Short mmCIF file of C-alpha atoms and ligand atoms in Angstrom, two decimals:
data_model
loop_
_atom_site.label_atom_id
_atom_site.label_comp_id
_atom_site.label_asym_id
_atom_site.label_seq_id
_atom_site.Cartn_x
_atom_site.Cartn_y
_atom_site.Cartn_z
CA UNK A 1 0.00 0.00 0.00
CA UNK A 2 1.59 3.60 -0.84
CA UNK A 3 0.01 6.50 -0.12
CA UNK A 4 0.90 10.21 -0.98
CA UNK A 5 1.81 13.39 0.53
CA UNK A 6 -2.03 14.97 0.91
CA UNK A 7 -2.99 11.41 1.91
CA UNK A 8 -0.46 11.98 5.24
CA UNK A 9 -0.79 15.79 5.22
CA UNK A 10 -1.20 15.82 9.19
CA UNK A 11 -1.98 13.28 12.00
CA UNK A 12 -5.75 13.12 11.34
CA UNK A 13 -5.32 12.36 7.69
CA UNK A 14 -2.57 9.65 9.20
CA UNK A 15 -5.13 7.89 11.50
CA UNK A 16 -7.22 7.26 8.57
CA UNK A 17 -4.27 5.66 6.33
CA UNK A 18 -3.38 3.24 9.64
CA UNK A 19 -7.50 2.27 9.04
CA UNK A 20 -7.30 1.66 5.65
CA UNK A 21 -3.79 -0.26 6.59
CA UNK A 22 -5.91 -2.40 9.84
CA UNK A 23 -8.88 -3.45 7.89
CA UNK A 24 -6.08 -5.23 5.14
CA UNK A 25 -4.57 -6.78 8.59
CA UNK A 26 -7.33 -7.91 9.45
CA UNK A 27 -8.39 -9.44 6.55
CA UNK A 28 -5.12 -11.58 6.10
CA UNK A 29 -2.60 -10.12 4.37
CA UNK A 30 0.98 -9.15 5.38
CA UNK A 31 1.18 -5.20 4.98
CA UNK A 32 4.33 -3.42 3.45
CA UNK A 33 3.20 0.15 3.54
CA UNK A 34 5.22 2.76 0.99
CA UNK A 35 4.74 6.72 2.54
CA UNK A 36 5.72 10.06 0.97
CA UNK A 37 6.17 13.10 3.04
CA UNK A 38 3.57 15.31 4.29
CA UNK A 39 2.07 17.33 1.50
CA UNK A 40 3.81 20.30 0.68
CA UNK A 41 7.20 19.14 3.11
CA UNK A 42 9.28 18.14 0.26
CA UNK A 43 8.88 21.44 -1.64
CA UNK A 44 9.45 23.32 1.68
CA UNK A 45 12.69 21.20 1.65
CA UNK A 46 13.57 21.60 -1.91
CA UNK A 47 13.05 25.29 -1.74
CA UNK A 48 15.53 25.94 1.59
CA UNK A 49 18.12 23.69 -0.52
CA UNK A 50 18.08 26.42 -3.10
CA UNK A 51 17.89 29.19 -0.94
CA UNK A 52 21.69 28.11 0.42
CA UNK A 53 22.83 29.65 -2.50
CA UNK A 54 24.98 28.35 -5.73
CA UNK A 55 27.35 25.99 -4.52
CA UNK A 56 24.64 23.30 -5.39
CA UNK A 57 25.86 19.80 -4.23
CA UNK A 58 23.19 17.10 -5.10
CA UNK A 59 24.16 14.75 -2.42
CA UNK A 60 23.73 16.89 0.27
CA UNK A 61 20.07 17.95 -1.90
CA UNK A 62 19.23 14.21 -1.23
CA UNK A 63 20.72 14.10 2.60
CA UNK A 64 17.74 17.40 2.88
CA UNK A 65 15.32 16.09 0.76
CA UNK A 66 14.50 12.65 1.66
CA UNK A 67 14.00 13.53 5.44
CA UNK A 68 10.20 14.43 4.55
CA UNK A 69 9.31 10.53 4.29
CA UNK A 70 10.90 9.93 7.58
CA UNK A 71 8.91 12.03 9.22
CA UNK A 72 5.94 10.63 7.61
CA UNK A 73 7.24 6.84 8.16
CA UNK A 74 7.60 7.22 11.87
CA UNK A 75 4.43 8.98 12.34
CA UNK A 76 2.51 6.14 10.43
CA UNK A 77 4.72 3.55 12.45
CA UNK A 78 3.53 5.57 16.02
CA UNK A 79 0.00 5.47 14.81
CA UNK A 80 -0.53 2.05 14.20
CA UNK A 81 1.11 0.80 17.20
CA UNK A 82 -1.43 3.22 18.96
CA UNK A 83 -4.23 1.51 17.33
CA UNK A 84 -2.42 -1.92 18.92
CA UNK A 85 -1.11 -3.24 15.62
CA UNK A 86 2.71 -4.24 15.51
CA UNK A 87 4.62 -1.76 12.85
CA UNK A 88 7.87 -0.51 12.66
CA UNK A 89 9.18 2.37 10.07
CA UNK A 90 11.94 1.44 7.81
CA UNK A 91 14.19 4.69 6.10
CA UNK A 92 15.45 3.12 2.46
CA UNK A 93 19.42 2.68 3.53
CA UNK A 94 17.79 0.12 6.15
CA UNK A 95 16.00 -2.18 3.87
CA UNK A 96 18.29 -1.65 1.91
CA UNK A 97 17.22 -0.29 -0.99
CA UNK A 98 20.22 0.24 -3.46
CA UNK A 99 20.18 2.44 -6.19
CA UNK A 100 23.06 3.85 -8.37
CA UNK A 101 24.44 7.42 -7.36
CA UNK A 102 22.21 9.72 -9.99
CA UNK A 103 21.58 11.85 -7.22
CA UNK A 104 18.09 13.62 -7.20
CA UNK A 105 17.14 11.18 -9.77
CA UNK A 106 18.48 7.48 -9.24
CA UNK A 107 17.81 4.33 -10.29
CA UNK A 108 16.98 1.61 -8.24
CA UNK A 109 19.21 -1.49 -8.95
CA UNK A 110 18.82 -4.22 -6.09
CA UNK A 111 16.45 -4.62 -3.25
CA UNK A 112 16.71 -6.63 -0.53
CA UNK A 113 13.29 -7.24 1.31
CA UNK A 114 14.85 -10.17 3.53
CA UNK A 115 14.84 -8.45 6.46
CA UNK A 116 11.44 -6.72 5.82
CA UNK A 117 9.80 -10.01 5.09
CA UNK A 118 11.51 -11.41 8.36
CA UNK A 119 9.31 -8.41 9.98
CA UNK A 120 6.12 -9.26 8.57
CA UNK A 121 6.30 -12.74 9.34
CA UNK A 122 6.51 -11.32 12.58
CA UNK A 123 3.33 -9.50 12.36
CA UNK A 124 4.65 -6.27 12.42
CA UNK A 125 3.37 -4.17 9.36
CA UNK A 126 6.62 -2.32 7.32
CA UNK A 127 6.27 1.13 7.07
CA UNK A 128 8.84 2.24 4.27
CA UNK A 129 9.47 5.46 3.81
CA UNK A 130 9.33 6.54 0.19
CA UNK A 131 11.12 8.50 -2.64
CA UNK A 132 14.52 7.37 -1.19
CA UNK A 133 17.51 4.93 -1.28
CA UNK A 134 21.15 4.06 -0.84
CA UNK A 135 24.29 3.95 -3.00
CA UNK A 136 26.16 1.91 -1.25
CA UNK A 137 29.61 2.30 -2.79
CA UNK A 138 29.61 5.96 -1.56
CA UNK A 139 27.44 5.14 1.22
CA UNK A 140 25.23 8.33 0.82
CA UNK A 141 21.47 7.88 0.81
CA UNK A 142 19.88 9.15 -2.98
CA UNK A 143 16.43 10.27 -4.17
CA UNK A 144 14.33 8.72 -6.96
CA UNK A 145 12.99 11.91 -8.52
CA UNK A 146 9.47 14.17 -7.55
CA UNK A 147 6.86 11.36 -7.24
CA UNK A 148 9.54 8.80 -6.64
CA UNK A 149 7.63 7.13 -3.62
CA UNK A 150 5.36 5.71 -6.38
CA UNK A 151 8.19 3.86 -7.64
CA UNK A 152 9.55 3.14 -4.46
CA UNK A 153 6.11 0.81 -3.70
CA UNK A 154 6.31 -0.91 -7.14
CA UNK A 155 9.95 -2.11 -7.08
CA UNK A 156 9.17 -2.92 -3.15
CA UNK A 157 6.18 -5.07 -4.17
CA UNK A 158 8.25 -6.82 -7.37
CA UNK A 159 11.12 -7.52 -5.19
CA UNK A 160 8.95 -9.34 -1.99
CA UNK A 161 6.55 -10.83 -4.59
CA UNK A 162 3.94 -8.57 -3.62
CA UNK A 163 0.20 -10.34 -4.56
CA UNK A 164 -0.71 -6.89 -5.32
CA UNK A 165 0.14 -2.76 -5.04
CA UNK A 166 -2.02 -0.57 -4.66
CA UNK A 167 -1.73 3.41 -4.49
CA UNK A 168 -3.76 5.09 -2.59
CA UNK A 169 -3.89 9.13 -3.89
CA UNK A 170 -6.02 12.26 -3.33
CA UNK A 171 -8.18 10.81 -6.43
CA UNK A 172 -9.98 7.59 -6.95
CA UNK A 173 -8.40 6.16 -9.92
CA UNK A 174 -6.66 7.26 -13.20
CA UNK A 175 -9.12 9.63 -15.16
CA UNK A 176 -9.56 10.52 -18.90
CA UNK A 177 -7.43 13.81 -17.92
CA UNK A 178 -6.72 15.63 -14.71
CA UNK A 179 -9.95 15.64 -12.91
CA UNK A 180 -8.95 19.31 -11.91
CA UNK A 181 -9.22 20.39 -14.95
CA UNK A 182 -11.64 19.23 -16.48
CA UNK A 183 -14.74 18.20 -14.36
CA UNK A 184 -16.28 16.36 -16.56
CA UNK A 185 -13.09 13.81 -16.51
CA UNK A 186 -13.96 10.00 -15.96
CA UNK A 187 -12.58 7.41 -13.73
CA UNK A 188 -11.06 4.78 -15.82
CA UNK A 189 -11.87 1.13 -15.15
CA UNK A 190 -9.10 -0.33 -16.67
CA UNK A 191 -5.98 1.52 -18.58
CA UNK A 192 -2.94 -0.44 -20.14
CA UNK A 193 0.35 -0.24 -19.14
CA UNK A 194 1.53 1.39 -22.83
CA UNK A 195 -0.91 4.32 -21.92
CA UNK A 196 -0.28 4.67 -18.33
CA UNK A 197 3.46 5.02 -19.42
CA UNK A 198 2.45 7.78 -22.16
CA UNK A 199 0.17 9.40 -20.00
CA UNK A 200 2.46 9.59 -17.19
CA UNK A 201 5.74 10.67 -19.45
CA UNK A 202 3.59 13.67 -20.88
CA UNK A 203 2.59 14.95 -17.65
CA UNK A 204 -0.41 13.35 -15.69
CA UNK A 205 1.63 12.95 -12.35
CA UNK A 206 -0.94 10.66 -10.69
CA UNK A 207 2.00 8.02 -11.08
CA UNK A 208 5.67 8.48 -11.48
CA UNK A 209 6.81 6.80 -15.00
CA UNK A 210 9.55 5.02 -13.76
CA UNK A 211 6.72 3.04 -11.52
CA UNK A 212 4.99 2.00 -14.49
CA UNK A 213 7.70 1.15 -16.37
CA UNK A 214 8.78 -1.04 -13.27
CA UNK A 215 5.32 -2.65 -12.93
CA UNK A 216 5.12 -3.47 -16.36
CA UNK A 217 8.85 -5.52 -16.52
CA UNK A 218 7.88 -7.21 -13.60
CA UNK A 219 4.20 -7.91 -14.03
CA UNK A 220 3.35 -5.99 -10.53
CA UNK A 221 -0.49 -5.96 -10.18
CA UNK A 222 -1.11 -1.80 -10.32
CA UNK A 223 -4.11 -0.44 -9.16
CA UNK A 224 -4.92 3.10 -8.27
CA UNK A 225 -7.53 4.32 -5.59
CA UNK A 226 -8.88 6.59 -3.07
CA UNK A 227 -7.33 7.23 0.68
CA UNK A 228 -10.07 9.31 1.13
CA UNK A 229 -12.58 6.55 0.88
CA UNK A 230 -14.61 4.99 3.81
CA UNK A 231 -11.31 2.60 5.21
CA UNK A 232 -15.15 0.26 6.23
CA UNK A 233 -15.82 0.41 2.41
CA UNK A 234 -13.43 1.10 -0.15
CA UNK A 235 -14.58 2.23 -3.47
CA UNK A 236 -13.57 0.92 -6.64
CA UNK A 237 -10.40 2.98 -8.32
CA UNK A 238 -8.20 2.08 -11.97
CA UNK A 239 -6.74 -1.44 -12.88
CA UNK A 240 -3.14 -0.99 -14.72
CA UNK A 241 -3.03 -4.37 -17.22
CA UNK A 242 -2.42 -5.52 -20.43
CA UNK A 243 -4.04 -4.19 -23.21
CA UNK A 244 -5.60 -7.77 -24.12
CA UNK A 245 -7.00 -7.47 -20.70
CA UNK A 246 -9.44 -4.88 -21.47
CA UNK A 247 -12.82 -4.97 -23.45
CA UNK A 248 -13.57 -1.87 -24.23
CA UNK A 249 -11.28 0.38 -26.32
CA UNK A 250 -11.76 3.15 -27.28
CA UNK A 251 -9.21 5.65 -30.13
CA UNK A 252 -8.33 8.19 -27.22
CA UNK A 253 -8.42 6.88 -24.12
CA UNK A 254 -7.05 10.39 -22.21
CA UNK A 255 -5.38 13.47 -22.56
CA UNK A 256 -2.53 14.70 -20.86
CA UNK A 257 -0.93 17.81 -20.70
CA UNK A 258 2.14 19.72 -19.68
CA UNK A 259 3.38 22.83 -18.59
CA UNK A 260 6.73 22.39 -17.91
CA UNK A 261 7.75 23.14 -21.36
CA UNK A 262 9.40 25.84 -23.24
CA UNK A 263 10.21 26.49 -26.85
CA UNK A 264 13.56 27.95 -28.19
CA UNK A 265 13.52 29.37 -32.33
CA UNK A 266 16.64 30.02 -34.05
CA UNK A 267 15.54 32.67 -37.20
CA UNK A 268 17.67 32.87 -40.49
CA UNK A 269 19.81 29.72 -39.56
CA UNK A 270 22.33 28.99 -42.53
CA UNK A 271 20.49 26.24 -44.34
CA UNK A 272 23.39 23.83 -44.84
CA UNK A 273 24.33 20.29 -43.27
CA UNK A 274 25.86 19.80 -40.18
CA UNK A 275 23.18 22.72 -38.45
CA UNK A 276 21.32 20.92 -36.64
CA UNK A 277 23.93 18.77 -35.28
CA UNK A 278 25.70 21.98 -34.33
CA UNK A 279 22.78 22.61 -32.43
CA UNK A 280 21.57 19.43 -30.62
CA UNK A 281 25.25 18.14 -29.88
CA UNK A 282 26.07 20.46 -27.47
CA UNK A 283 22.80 20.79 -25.81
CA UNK A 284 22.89 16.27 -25.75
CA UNK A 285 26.46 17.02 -24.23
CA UNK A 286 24.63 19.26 -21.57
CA UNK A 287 22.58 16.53 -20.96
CA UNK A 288 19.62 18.48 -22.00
CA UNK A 289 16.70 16.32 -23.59
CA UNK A 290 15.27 18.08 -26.68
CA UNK A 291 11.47 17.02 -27.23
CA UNK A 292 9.62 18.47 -30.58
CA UNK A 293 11.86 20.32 -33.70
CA UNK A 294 10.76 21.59 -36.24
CA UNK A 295 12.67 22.51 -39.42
CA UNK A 296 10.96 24.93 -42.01
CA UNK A 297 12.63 24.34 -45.34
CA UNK A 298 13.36 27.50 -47.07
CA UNK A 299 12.60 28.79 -50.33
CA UNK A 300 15.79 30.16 -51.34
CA UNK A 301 17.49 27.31 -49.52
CA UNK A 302 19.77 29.85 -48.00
CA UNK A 303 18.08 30.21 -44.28
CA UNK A 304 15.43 28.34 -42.68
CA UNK A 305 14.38 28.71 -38.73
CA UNK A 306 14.14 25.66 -36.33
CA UNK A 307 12.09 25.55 -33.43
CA UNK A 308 12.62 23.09 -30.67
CA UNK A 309 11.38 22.30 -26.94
CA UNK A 310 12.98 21.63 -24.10
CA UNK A 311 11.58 21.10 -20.10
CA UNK A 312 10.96 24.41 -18.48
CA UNK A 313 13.78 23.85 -16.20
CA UNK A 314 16.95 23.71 -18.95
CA UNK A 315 15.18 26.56 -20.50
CA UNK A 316 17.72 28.74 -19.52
CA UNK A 317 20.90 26.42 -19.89
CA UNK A 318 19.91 25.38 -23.22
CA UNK A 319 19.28 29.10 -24.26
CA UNK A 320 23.41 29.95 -22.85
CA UNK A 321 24.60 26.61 -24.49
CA UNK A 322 23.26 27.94 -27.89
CA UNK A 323 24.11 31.47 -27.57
CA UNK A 324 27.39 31.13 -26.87
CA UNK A 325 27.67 29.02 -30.28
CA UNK A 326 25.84 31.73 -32.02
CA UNK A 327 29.05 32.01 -34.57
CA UNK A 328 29.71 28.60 -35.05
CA UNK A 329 26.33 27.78 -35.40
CA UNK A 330 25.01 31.21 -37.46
CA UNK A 331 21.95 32.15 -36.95
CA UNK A 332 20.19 35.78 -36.97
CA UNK A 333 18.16 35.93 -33.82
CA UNK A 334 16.97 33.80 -30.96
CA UNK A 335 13.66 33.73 -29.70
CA UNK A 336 12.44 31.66 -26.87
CA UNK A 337 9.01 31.30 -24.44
CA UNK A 338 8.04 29.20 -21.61
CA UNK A 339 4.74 30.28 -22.07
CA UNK A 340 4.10 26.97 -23.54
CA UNK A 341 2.40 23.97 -22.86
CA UNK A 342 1.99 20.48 -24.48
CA UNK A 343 -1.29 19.02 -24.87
CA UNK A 344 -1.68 15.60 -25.85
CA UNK A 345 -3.75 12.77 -26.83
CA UNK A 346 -2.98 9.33 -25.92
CA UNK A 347 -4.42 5.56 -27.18
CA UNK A 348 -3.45 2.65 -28.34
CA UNK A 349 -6.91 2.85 -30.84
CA UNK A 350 -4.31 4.77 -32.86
CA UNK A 351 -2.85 2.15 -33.80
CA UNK A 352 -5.78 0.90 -36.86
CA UNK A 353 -7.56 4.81 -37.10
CA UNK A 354 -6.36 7.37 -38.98
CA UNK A 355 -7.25 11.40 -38.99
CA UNK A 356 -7.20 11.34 -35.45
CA UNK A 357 -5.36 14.14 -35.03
CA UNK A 358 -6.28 15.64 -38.01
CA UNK A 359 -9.93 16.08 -35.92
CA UNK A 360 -8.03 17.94 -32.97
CA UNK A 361 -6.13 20.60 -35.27
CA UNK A 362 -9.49 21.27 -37.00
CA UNK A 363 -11.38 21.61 -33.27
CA UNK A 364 -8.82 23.42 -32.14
CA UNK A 365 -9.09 26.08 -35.02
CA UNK A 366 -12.28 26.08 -34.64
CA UNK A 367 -11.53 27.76 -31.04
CA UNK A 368 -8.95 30.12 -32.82
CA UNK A 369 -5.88 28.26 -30.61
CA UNK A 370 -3.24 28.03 -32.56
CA UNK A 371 -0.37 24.95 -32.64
CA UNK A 372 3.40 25.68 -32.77
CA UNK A 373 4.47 22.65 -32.69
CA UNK A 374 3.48 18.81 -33.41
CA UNK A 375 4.77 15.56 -32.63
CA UNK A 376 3.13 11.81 -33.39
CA UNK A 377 3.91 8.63 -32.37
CA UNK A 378 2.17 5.16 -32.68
CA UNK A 379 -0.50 5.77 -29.61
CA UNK A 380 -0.14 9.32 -28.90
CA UNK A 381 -0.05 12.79 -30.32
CA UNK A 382 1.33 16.15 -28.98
CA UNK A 383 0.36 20.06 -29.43
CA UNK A 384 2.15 22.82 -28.31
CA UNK A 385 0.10 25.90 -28.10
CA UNK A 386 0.46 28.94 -25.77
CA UNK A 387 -0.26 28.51 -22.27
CA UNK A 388 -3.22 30.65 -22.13
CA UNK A 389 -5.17 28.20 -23.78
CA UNK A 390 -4.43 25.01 -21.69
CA UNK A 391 -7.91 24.66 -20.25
CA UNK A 392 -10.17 25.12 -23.16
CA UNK A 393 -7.92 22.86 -25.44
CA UNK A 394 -8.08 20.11 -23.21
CA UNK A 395 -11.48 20.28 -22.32
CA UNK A 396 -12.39 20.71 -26.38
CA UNK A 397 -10.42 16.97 -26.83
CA UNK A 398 -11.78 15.59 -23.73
CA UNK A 399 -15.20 16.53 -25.61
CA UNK A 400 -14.32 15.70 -29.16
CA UNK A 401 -12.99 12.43 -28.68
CA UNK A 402 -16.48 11.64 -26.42
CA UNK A 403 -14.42 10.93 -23.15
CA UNK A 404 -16.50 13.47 -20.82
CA UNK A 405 -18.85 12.06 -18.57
CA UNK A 406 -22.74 11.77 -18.74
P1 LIG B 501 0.24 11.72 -4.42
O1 LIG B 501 0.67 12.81 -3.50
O2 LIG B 501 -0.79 10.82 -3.82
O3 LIG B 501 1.38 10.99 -5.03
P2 LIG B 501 -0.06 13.29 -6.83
O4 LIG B 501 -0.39 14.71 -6.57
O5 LIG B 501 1.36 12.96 -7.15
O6 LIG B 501 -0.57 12.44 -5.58
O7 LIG B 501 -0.97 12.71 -7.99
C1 LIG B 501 -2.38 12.80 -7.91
C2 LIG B 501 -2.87 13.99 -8.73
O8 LIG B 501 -2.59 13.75 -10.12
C3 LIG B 501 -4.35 14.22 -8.70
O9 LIG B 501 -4.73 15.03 -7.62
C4 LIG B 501 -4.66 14.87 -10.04
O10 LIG B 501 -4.84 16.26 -9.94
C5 LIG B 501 -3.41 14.63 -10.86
N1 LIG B 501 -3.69 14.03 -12.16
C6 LIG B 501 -3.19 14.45 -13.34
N2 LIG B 501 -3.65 13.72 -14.35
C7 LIG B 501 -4.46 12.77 -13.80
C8 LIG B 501 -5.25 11.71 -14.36
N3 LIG B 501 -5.27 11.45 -15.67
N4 LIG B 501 -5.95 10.94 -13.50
C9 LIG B 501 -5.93 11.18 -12.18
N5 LIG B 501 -5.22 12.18 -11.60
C10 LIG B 501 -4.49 12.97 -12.40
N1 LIG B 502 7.78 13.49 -1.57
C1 LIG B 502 8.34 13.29 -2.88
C2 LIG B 502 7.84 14.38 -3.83
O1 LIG B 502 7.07 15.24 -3.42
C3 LIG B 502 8.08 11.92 -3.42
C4 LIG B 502 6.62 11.56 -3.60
O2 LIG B 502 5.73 12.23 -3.08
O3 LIG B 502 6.36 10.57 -4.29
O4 LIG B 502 8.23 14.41 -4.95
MG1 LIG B 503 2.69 11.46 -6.61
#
């Protein structure tokens, strides 16, 4: 069972997570729980980190970070005990739970739930806490990323053979788009693990994408529910599966959208070979992922302009890594906005329809929004428009596709 930082925001919300925890107890099963911190701790954290000033060292970011889950851990551990269960809290170097040293965003590479296991045979429910791990070579503890805790219950549940893992959120399943949003959103019964993955990697955080991708390589039973249900009578929430597992499909089965983007255009570029490897070498090099280009040809084949995305965050790096190649590279002027955001459509009905997108651009027209950029894949589609518009695109796709709710 994992559950999320507004599911533990304070001791009340706690009491009711050790309920939900008790009436599994009591009905059998051997509890590993998986706990973020309190909602709104690990930005508290993250902000004070950068508030020390520029001497950035992303070990001691983890040491800072990935106290917020032991907060959370022990408080969980205190409450059950109160409510005369066994429990004990775990932190990750404990378990442990090894992960290579890509601090602020590592991998996990072994777990070993021996001594966890011993403690549930025991009858004492493991309360981990989430988002965090060890590498052991330099013997510093490591985070897994923002939303890393979901990933922390999946590979926990893989590597103790877990029958099933279930995360408990602020929502009661996965939804056609962010429920926020768009109120007319649905719960989804079922979605498969190739959409979950998409959905997730283009920006619905209700699960981290390194936990589906772990879930899916090691066939970990997914579902996604409610903490804020009756713990006496737990509603239903969203199956993760195989797409053979599920009878109704429909061409889009959600949209997704992000606004952690921003787009960079180079005007009058010399249009000759070797640009755009001029370009998107040193900005690889930088370790900067580059999502959507575009390359206008030009008439007079002399200049063309290229516009390409990055996340919000490198927006600035990637603009200094290009300007200070502005010779080498040659290019008239550079423009750049993170007034952006990526809309997209995801489904694997994409596979056998075609002129789905071609139905967005023209409903999106229709609603005078217009795209900068586009990218398509097998089961998804992306849009980048200007941020302004972010809620009446998505809710015109949630509608045109027939996803909204009767
Ligand atoms: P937790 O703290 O439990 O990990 P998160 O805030 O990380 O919770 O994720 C849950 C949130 O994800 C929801 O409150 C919702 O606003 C957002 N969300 C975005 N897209 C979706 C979606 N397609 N389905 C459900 N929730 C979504
Ligand atoms: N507390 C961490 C975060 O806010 C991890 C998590 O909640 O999953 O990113
Ligand atoms: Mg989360």
């Amino acid at each position: 069972m994992k559950f999320g930082g507004t599911s533990v925001a304070n001791v009340e919300r706690i009491r009711k997570v050790a309920a939900h925890v008790k009436r599994e107890v009591d009905a059998g099963f051997e509890v590993a729980v998986v706990v973020s911190a309190m909602a709104g701790k690990t930005n508290e954290l993250v902000a004070w980190c950068q508030e020390t000033g520029s001497h950035f060292d992303n070990a001691e970011y983890d040491a800072v970070v990935a106290s917020g889950e032991l907060v959370a851990a022990g408080l969980l551990a205190l409450v059950l005990r109160d409510m005369g269960l066994g429990a004990r809290s775990w932190q990750g170097w404990q378990i442990p739970l090894l992960t290579d040293d890509a601090h602020g965003s590592a991998r996990i590479t072994k777990i070993d739930g021996s001594q966890l296991v011993e403690g549930l045979r025991r009858g004492d429910v493991a309360v981990v806490a989430g988002f965090q791990g060890l590498h052991a070579p330099t013997n510093r503890v490591t985070t897994l990323g923002r939303g890393g805790s979901d990933t922390s219950a999946v590979a926990l549940a893989a590597a103790v053979g877990a029958d099933r893992c279930d995360i408990y959120t602020d929502v009661d399943g996965v939804y056609t788009t962010d429920p926020r949003v768009v109120p007319k959103a649905r719960r989804l019964d079922r979605v498969s693990f190739e959409e979950m993955l998409e959905m997730a990697s283009l920006g619905a955080k209700v699960l981290q994408v390194r936990s589906v991708e772990v879930a899916m390589v090691h066939r970990v039973k997914l579902y996604v529910r409610s903490s804020f249900d009756d713990p006496a009578d737990p509603k239903l929430g969203t199956l993760i599966c195989d797409e053979e597992d599920i009878v109704e499909q429909q061409v889009v089965t959600g949209i997704a959208f992000s606004r952690d983007e921003a787009q960079i255009t180079l005007r009058e570029v010399a249009d000759k070979p070797g640009v755009a490897a001029a370009i998107f070498g040193p900005l690889a090099e930088a370790s900067i992922n580059v999502d959507m280009i575009i390359q206008v040809v030009s008439e007079d084949s002399t200049t063309t302009d290229i516009t390409f995305t990055v996340s919000g965050a490198d927006f600035g790096r990637a603009k200094e890594i290009i300007e200070a190649r502005r010779d080498a590279i040659g290019y008239a002027r550079l423009n750049g906005t993170q007034d952006v955001v990526k809309i997209s459509a995801i489904g694997v009905g994409m596979r056998s329809h075609s002129g789905v997108a071609a139905r967005a651009f023209k409903a999106l027209a229709a609603k005078g929004i217009n795209i900068r950029a586009i990218t398509t894949s097998e089961i998804k589609f992306s849009m980048l428009i200007d941020e302004a518009y972010t809620e009446l695109a998505v809710r015109t796709l949630h509608s045109l596709y027939g996803l909204d709710a009767r």
